[in-house]
Coordinates of C-alpha atoms in Angstrom, one line a residue:
E1 CA -12.0 -10.5 -32.6
T2 CA -13.7 -13.9 -32.7
S3 CA -13.4 -15.7 -36.1
V4 CA -17.2 -16.4 -36.1
T5 CA -18.8 -14.8 -39.2
I6 CA -22.2 -13.2 -38.6
D7 CA -24.1 -13.1 -41.9
D8 CA -26.0 -9.8 -41.3
C9 CA -23.1 -7.9 -39.6
V10 CA -22.6 -4.7 -41.7
Y11 CA -21.1 -2.2 -39.2
V12 CA -18.2 -2.6 -36.9
I13 CA -17.2 0.0 -34.4
D14 CA -13.6 -0.4 -33.2
S15 CA -12.7 1.4 -30.0
G16 CA -9.0 0.6 -30.4
R17 CA -8.8 -0.7 -26.9
M18 CA -8.7 -4.1 -25.4
K19 CA -8.2 -5.9 -22.1
E20 CA -4.8 -7.7 -21.9
K21 CA -3.0 -9.6 -19.2
R22 CA 0.1 -7.6 -18.1
F23 CA 2.7 -8.1 -15.4
D24 CA 2.8 -5.5 -12.7
S25 CA 6.4 -5.2 -11.6
N26 CA 5.5 -3.1 -8.6
K27 CA 3.2 -5.8 -7.2
N28 CA 5.0 -8.7 -8.9
M29 CA 1.5 -9.8 -9.8
E30 CA -0.7 -10.2 -12.9
S31 CA -3.3 -7.6 -13.7
L32 CA -5.8 -7.1 -16.5
E33 CA -5.0 -3.8 -18.2
T34 CA -6.9 -1.7 -20.9
V35 CA -4.4 -1.2 -23.7
W36 CA -4.2 -0.1 -27.3
V37 CA -4.8 -2.8 -29.9
S38 CA -2.1 -3.6 -32.5
R39 CA -2.6 -3.1 -36.3
A40 CA -3.2 -6.8 -36.6
N41 CA -5.9 -6.6 -34.0
A42 CA -7.6 -3.7 -35.8
L43 CA -7.5 -5.6 -39.1
Q44 CA -9.1 -8.7 -37.5
R45 CA -11.8 -6.5 -36.0
K46 CA -12.5 -4.9 -39.3
G47 CA -13.0 -8.4 -40.8
R48 CA -16.1 -9.0 -38.7
A49 CA -18.1 -7.1 -41.3
G50 CA -17.9 -7.4 -45.1
R51 CA -17.5 -11.2 -45.2
V52 CA -20.8 -11.9 -47.0
M53 CA -21.9 -8.4 -48.0
P54 CA -20.4 -4.9 -48.2
G55 CA -19.6 -3.5 -44.7
V56 CA -18.3 -0.5 -42.9
C57 CA -15.8 -0.3 -40.0
I58 CA -15.5 2.8 -37.9
H59 CA -12.2 3.1 -36.0
L60 CA -12.4 5.5 -33.1
Y61 CA -8.8 6.8 -33.5
T62 CA -6.9 8.7 -36.2
S63 CA -5.1 7.2 -39.2
H64 CA -1.9 8.8 -37.9
H65 CA -2.3 6.9 -34.6
Y66 CA -3.0 3.7 -36.6
E67 CA 0.1 4.1 -38.8
Y68 CA 2.7 5.4 -36.3
Q69 CA 1.6 4.6 -32.8
L70 CA 0.0 1.1 -32.9
E71 CA 2.3 -1.9 -32.8
S72 CA 2.2 -4.1 -35.9
Q73 CA 1.5 -7.3 -33.9
P74 CA 0.3 -7.9 -30.3
V75 CA 3.1 -8.7 -27.8
P76 CA 3.2 -12.5 -27.3
E77 CA 1.6 -13.4 -24.0
I78 CA 4.7 -15.2 -22.8
K79 CA 6.6 -11.9 -23.0
R80 CA 4.1 -9.8 -21.0
V81 CA 3.1 -12.1 -18.1
P82 CA 4.9 -13.6 -15.1
L83 CA 6.5 -16.9 -15.9
E84 CA 6.1 -18.6 -12.5
Q85 CA 3.1 -20.8 -13.4
I86 CA 4.7 -21.8 -16.7
L87 CA 7.9 -22.8 -15.0
L88 CA 6.1 -24.8 -12.4
R89 CA 4.2 -26.7 -15.1
I90 CA 7.4 -27.4 -17.0
K91 CA 8.9 -28.9 -13.8
M92 CA 5.8 -31.1 -13.5
I93 CA 6.4 -32.7 -17.0
S94 CA 8.7 -35.6 -16.8
S95 CA 10.0 -35.3 -20.4
F96 CA 11.7 -32.1 -19.5
A97 CA 13.5 -33.6 -16.5
G98 CA 16.9 -33.5 -18.2
S99 CA 16.8 -29.9 -19.2
T100 CA 17.1 -26.6 -17.4
L101 CA 14.2 -24.1 -17.4
N102 CA 16.2 -21.8 -19.6
Q103 CA 16.8 -24.5 -22.1
V104 CA 13.2 -25.5 -22.4
L105 CA 12.0 -21.9 -22.9
A106 CA 14.7 -21.2 -25.4
E107 CA 13.2 -23.7 -27.8
I108 CA 9.8 -22.0 -28.2
L109 CA 9.1 -19.7 -31.2
E110 CA 9.3 -16.4 -29.3
P111 CA 11.1 -17.1 -26.1
P112 CA 11.0 -14.7 -23.1
T113 CA 14.1 -12.8 -22.2
E114 CA 16.7 -14.5 -19.9
D115 CA 16.1 -11.7 -17.3
S116 CA 12.4 -12.6 -17.2
V117 CA 13.2 -16.3 -16.7
S118 CA 15.8 -15.5 -14.0
G119 CA 13.4 -13.2 -12.2
A120 CA 10.7 -15.8 -12.2
I121 CA 13.1 -18.4 -10.9
T122 CA 14.2 -16.1 -8.1
R123 CA 10.6 -15.4 -7.1
L124 CA 9.8 -19.1 -7.1
F125 CA 12.8 -19.7 -4.8
H126 CA 11.7 -16.9 -2.4
V127 CA 8.2 -18.2 -2.3
G128 CA 9.5 -21.7 -1.5
A129 CA 8.3 -23.4 -4.7
L130 CA 11.8 -24.2 -6.0
D131 CA 14.9 -25.3 -4.1
K132 CA 18.5 -24.1 -4.8
D133 CA 18.8 -26.8 -7.5
Q134 CA 15.6 -25.5 -9.3
E135 CA 13.7 -28.6 -8.3
L136 CA 10.1 -28.5 -7.1
T137 CA 9.5 -28.5 -3.4
P138 CA 6.4 -30.1 -1.9
L139 CA 4.9 -26.6 -1.8
G140 CA 5.8 -26.0 -5.4
R141 CA 3.9 -29.1 -6.5
H142 CA 0.7 -27.8 -4.8
L143 CA 1.2 -24.3 -6.3
A144 CA 1.5 -25.9 -9.8
A145 CA -2.0 -27.2 -9.4
L146 CA -3.5 -23.8 -8.6
P147 CA -4.3 -21.4 -11.5
V148 CA -3.5 -18.3 -9.5
D149 CA -0.5 -16.1 -8.8
V150 CA 2.0 -18.2 -6.8
R151 CA 2.0 -15.8 -3.9
I152 CA -1.8 -15.9 -3.6
G153 CA -1.6 -19.6 -4.0
K154 CA 0.8 -20.0 -1.1
L155 CA -1.4 -17.8 1.1
L156 CA -4.4 -19.9 0.3
L157 CA -2.7 -23.2 1.0
Y158 CA -1.3 -22.0 4.4
G159 CA -4.6 -20.5 5.3
A160 CA -6.4 -23.8 4.7
M161 CA -3.7 -25.7 6.7
F162 CA -3.7 -23.3 9.7
S163 CA -7.5 -23.1 10.1
C164 CA -7.9 -19.4 9.1
L165 CA -9.6 -20.1 5.8
D166 CA -12.2 -17.5 5.5
S167 CA -9.9 -14.6 6.6
V168 CA -7.2 -15.7 4.2
L169 CA -9.7 -16.0 1.3
T170 CA -10.8 -12.4 2.0
I171 CA -7.2 -11.2 2.2
A172 CA -6.1 -13.1 -0.9
A173 CA -9.1 -11.8 -2.9
S174 CA -8.2 -8.2 -1.8
L175 CA -4.6 -8.7 -2.9
S176 CA -5.9 -9.4 -6.4
Q177 CA -8.2 -6.4 -6.6
K178 CA -8.0 -2.7 -6.0
S179 CA -8.8 -1.5 -2.5
P180 CA -12.5 -1.4 -1.7
F181 CA -12.0 2.0 -0.1
L182 CA -12.9 4.9 -2.4
T183 CA -10.6 8.0 -2.5
P184 CA -12.8 11.1 -3.3
F185 CA -10.4 14.0 -4.0
D186 CA -12.1 16.3 -1.6
K187 CA -12.7 13.8 1.2
K188 CA -9.3 12.1 1.8
D189 CA -9.3 13.1 5.5
E190 CA -12.7 11.6 6.0
V191 CA -11.8 8.4 4.2
N192 CA -8.6 8.0 6.3
K193 CA -10.6 8.6 9.5
K194 CA -13.0 5.9 8.5
K195 CA -10.2 3.5 7.7
K196 CA -8.7 4.1 11.1
E197 CA -12.0 2.9 12.7
F198 CA -11.3 -0.5 11.1
M199 CA -7.6 -0.4 11.8
T200 CA -6.3 -3.7 13.3
A201 CA -2.8 -4.9 14.3
N202 CA -1.0 -2.1 12.4
S203 CA -2.2 -3.6 9.1
D204 CA -3.7 -2.3 5.9
H205 CA -4.7 -5.9 5.0
F206 CA -6.4 -6.6 8.3
T207 CA -8.1 -3.2 8.1
I208 CA -9.7 -4.2 4.8
L209 CA -10.5 -7.6 6.3
Q210 CA -12.4 -5.9 9.2
A211 CA -14.2 -3.5 6.9
Y212 CA -15.2 -6.4 4.6
N213 CA -16.5 -8.4 7.5
G214 CA -18.6 -5.4 8.6
W215 CA -20.0 -5.1 5.1
R216 CA -20.7 -8.8 4.9
R217 CA -22.7 -8.8 8.1
A218 CA -24.7 -5.7 6.9
A219 CA -25.3 -7.3 3.4
A220 CA -26.4 -10.6 5.0
H221 CA -29.5 -8.8 6.4
S222 CA -30.4 -7.2 3.1
R223 CA -28.8 -6.0 -0.1
Q224 CA -29.8 -2.4 0.8
G225 CA -28.0 -2.9 4.1
G226 CA -24.8 -3.6 2.2
Y227 CA -25.2 -0.5 0.1
V228 CA -25.8 1.7 3.1
F229 CA -22.7 0.3 5.0
A230 CA -20.5 0.8 1.9
N231 CA -21.7 4.4 1.4
E232 CA -21.3 5.3 5.0
N233 CA -17.7 4.0 5.1
F234 CA -16.5 5.3 1.7
M235 CA -16.3 1.8 0.2
S236 CA -17.2 0.5 -3.2
N237 CA -20.1 -1.9 -3.0
R238 CA -19.2 -3.2 -6.5
T239 CA -15.7 -4.0 -5.4
L240 CA -16.9 -5.7 -2.3
T241 CA -19.3 -7.8 -4.3
T242 CA -16.5 -8.7 -6.7
L243 CA -14.5 -9.9 -3.7
V244 CA -17.3 -12.3 -2.8
G245 CA -17.1 -14.0 -6.2
I246 CA -13.3 -14.2 -6.1
K247 CA -13.4 -15.8 -2.7
A248 CA -15.8 -18.5 -3.9
Q249 CA -13.5 -19.1 -6.9
F250 CA -10.4 -19.5 -4.7
L251 CA -12.3 -21.8 -2.4
D252 CA -13.3 -24.0 -5.4
Y253 CA -9.6 -24.3 -6.3
L254 CA -8.7 -25.5 -2.8
V255 CA -11.5 -28.1 -3.0
A256 CA -10.3 -29.3 -6.4
I257 CA -6.8 -30.1 -5.1
G258 CA -8.1 -31.7 -1.8
F259 CA -7.0 -29.0 0.6
V260 CA -10.6 -28.3 1.6
P261 CA -13.5 -30.9 1.9
E262 CA -15.8 -31.3 -1.1
N263 CA -18.9 -30.2 1.0
C264 CA -17.4 -26.7 1.3
R265 CA -18.1 -25.7 -2.3
V266 CA -20.3 -22.6 -2.7
R267 CA -23.3 -23.9 -4.6
Q268 CA -26.2 -21.6 -4.5
K269 CA -26.4 -18.2 -2.9
R270 CA -28.0 -14.8 -3.3
S271 CA -26.0 -12.6 -5.7
G272 CA -23.3 -10.8 -3.7
E273 CA -23.9 -12.8 -0.5
D274 CA -20.8 -14.3 1.2
I275 CA -21.7 -17.6 3.0
I276 CA -18.2 -19.1 3.0
L277 CA -17.7 -18.6 6.8
D278 CA -20.9 -20.6 7.4
I279 CA -20.3 -23.5 5.0
T280 CA -16.6 -24.0 6.0
G281 CA -17.4 -24.1 9.7
P282 CA -15.5 -23.4 12.9
E283 CA -12.9 -26.1 12.4
L284 CA -11.4 -24.5 9.3
N285 CA -11.7 -21.0 10.8
A286 CA -10.5 -21.6 14.4
N287 CA -7.6 -19.1 13.9
G288 CA -9.4 -16.6 11.8
N289 CA -8.8 -13.8 14.3
N290 CA -5.2 -14.8 15.2
Y291 CA -3.5 -11.8 13.7
K292 CA 0.1 -12.9 14.6
L293 CA -0.5 -16.1 12.7
L294 CA -2.2 -14.2 9.8
S295 CA 0.7 -11.7 9.6
G296 CA 3.1 -14.7 9.4
L297 CA 1.1 -16.3 6.6
L298 CA 1.0 -13.0 4.8
S299 CA 4.8 -12.6 5.1
A300 CA 5.2 -16.2 3.8
A301 CA 3.3 -15.2 0.7
L302 CA 4.8 -11.8 0.1
Y303 CA 8.4 -12.5 1.1
P304 CA 10.9 -10.9 0.4
N305 CA 8.8 -7.7 0.4
I306 CA 10.0 -6.7 3.9
V307 CA 10.5 -3.2 5.3
K308 CA 12.7 -2.6 8.3
V309 CA 11.5 0.1 10.7
L310 CA 14.4 2.2 12.0
S311 CA 13.5 4.2 15.2
P312 CA 15.4 7.3 16.3
E313 CA 17.7 7.2 19.4
K314 CA 15.7 6.8 22.6
F315 CA 14.9 10.0 24.6
Y316 CA 13.5 10.0 28.1
A317 CA 11.1 12.3 29.8
N318 CA 11.1 12.9 33.6
S319 CA 7.9 11.9 35.5
I320 CA 6.9 11.2 39.1
A321 CA 7.7 7.5 38.5
G322 CA 11.1 8.4 37.1
A323 CA 12.4 8.7 33.5
V324 CA 10.2 7.1 30.9
P325 CA 11.0 6.7 27.2
K326 CA 9.3 9.1 24.8
I327 CA 7.3 7.6 21.9
P328 CA 8.8 9.0 18.7
K329 CA 6.6 10.9 16.2
S330 CA 5.8 9.1 12.9
E331 CA 7.9 11.5 10.9
E332 CA 10.9 10.6 13.0
L333 CA 10.8 6.9 11.9
K334 CA 12.7 5.7 8.8
F335 CA 11.9 2.7 6.7
K336 CA 14.4 0.7 4.7
T337 CA 14.2 -2.3 2.3
K338 CA 17.1 -4.5 1.4
S339 CA 16.9 -3.7 -2.4
D340 CA 15.7 -0.1 -2.5
G341 CA 17.3 1.5 0.5
Y342 CA 15.2 4.1 2.3
V343 CA 11.4 4.2 1.4
F344 CA 8.3 6.0 2.7
L345 CA 4.9 4.7 3.8
H346 CA 2.2 6.0 1.5
P347 CA -0.2 8.5 3.0
S348 CA -3.1 6.1 2.3
S349 CA -1.7 3.5 4.6
V350 CA -3.2 3.2 8.1
N351 CA 0.4 3.0 9.3
H352 CA 1.4 6.3 7.8
S353 CA 0.9 8.3 11.1
V354 CA 2.1 5.5 13.5
G355 CA 5.0 6.5 15.7
H356 CA 5.8 3.2 17.3
F357 CA 5.7 -0.4 16.0
A358 CA 5.9 -3.3 18.4
S359 CA 7.9 -5.2 15.7
P360 CA 10.6 -3.6 13.5
Y361 CA 9.4 -5.3 10.4
L362 CA 6.6 -4.6 7.9
V363 CA 5.5 -6.9 5.0
F364 CA 4.2 -5.0 2.0
Q365 CA 2.3 -5.7 -1.2
E366 CA 3.3 -2.9 -3.5
K367 CA 5.8 -0.1 -4.0
V368 CA 5.2 3.0 -6.1
K369 CA 7.9 5.3 -7.3
T370 CA 7.0 9.0 -7.8
S371 CA 9.1 11.7 -6.3
K372 CA 10.0 9.0 -3.7
I373 CA 9.6 5.3 -3.3
F374 CA 6.4 4.7 -1.4
I375 CA 5.2 1.5 0.2
R376 CA 1.4 0.7 -0.1
D377 CA -0.7 -1.7 1.9
C378 CA 1.7 -3.0 4.6
T379 CA 1.3 -5.1 7.7
M380 CA 3.4 -5.2 10.8
V381 CA 4.7 -8.7 11.3
P382 CA 6.2 -9.9 14.6
V383 CA 9.7 -11.3 14.3
L384 CA 8.9 -14.9 15.2
P385 CA 6.2 -15.4 12.6
L386 CA 8.3 -13.7 10.0
V387 CA 11.3 -16.0 10.7
M388 CA 9.1 -19.1 11.0
F389 CA 7.2 -18.6 7.7
S390 CA 9.9 -17.0 5.5
G391 CA 10.8 -20.3 4.0
N392 CA 14.5 -19.3 4.0
E393 CA 17.2 -21.2 5.8
L394 CA 17.7 -20.0 9.4
T395 CA 21.2 -19.3 10.7
V396 CA 21.7 -19.9 14.4
E397 CA 24.9 -18.5 15.8
L398 CA 26.6 -17.2 19.0
V399 CA 27.8 -13.6 18.7
D400 CA 29.6 -11.9 21.7
G401 CA 28.0 -14.4 24.1
T402 CA 24.4 -14.0 22.7
F403 CA 22.6 -16.5 20.5
T404 CA 20.8 -15.1 17.5
V405 CA 18.6 -16.4 14.7
S406 CA 19.0 -14.6 11.4
L407 CA 17.9 -14.6 7.7
E408 CA 19.6 -13.2 4.6
D409 CA 23.0 -12.4 6.2
G410 CA 21.6 -10.7 9.2
W411 CA 19.1 -8.4 7.4
I412 CA 16.4 -10.0 9.6
M413 CA 17.7 -11.0 13.1
F414 CA 16.5 -11.5 16.7
V415 CA 18.1 -12.7 19.9
I416 CA 17.1 -16.0 21.5
N417 CA 17.8 -17.4 25.0
D418 CA 19.9 -20.4 23.8
H419 CA 20.6 -22.5 20.7
I420 CA 17.8 -24.9 21.6
V421 CA 15.2 -22.3 20.5
G422 CA 16.9 -21.9 17.2
E423 CA 17.0 -25.7 16.7
I424 CA 13.3 -25.8 17.5
L425 CA 12.5 -23.2 14.8
Q426 CA 14.7 -25.0 12.2
S427 CA 13.0 -28.3 13.1
M428 CA 9.5 -26.8 12.8
Q429 CA 10.3 -25.4 9.4
K430 CA 11.4 -28.9 8.2
E431 CA 8.3 -30.6 9.7
L432 CA 6.1 -28.1 7.9
L433 CA 7.7 -29.1 4.5
K434 CA 7.3 -32.8 5.4
L435 CA 3.6 -32.2 6.1
M436 CA 3.2 -30.5 2.7
D437 CA 4.8 -33.6 1.1
K438 CA 2.5 -35.9 3.0
K439 CA -0.5 -33.9 1.9
I440 CA 0.6 -34.2 -1.8
K441 CA 0.8 -38.0 -1.5
D442 CA -2.6 -38.1 0.2
P443 CA -4.8 -35.1 -0.8
S444 CA -7.7 -36.5 1.2
L445 CA -5.7 -36.3 4.4
N446 CA -7.4 -34.1 7.0
L447 CA -4.6 -32.3 8.8
N448 CA -7.0 -31.3 11.6
T449 CA -7.7 -35.0 12.5
D450 CA -4.3 -36.6 11.6
P451 CA -2.5 -36.9 15.0
K452 CA 1.0 -35.9 13.8
G453 CA -0.2 -33.2 11.4
K454 CA -2.5 -31.7 14.0
K455 CA 0.3 -31.6 16.5
I456 CA 2.8 -29.9 14.1
L457 CA 0.3 -27.3 13.1
S458 CA -0.8 -26.6 16.7
T459 CA 2.8 -26.4 17.9
I460 CA 3.7 -23.9 15.1
T461 CA 0.6 -21.8 15.9
H462 CA 1.4 -21.7 19.6
L463 CA 5.0 -20.8 18.8
V464 CA 4.2 -17.8 16.6
T465 CA 1.3 -16.7 18.8
H466 CA 2.8 -16.9 22.3
G467 CA 6.5 -17.1 21.5

């Protein structure tokens, strides 16, 4: 629909379809959808021919569809995309300092609905970009500088800070794309069996990470090796190659805002070859296989998408050593979210057939409603990393002689030995925010060499890894 006039353009074929940014309410993320054009779009397309000589436009849809099913005008972008990045940029402009976000957006020609604005503010609060007074936090200032979904942005920043850069880049790229695993209708069991071979730490996200790393190693030897690995494991080589490009783009964003050194840019590589692990080096990837830490960072990005695992009453079986608890079957477990009530794990999840989880909490990316509400792509997250990285204020209290740390009025809770443990967790949360603020003031600051910054990060890493 470009306004450029091509002198010898005589014929235009209008498919009636176009790519458009939409907001996926299930994922709370942007997606690029193929949708029908509006009548205004169709008219603009027709105008590419006939400007300087007679022309013909062929529309590949009926006149009835044009008259009665196409919208007259395209939906304004501000009404069909998430508003988080817009709100963050408004907060960065000093001339809007005296106005609320709703007041600023109400002044534009076609403002978004109040519900859309309120929903975006709530999501920014949950991700830790805005405080209760709708002011930018240190994290929010960094997220405003990244042209990505705020949840992916938060995951990228934390991954760079906590030295698990390459793993987080892979996970972040996979969050923004469809799964690399193919789902042939007649081979679902074989696909699930292959996925189980890569299963790691009760996580769909880490399963994709492991599968991707296997493909990367195969593709590093030869392009044919990558194709063979993908085919043998029911994976899309095209999707995997796309992830390589997205990772490089995300890395460039982190370099641009000073979170990663300039010498880590991906400059030249063979098409489809992932060399990020090599160029970023061991220092930025020291915790790349620390799945407790990674699950905490994932929960930080996707919070409040948390599922509570409810196990049945314990039963015991007699043995020579005495009574031992029986592990429940997967169908005996129940799953519950705070907003939707009871939900179900999707059959495509590697956790679908799991009967016991070491932690009673799962963080998830997407929910789908069919006959039931299904949770896709979930990761078990230990309680300590979940509490540490949630970004929400922790409540430490004494209940019936036992100290507990809780979030969201007790929805997430665990027992601690004494109040000192709770105070340490609260202190570490505050120190992490201070470190973010320090990084904003000095983007060139290397947190791996700064004595105080390094100590804070290593303390938090040790805390969530070893408890």
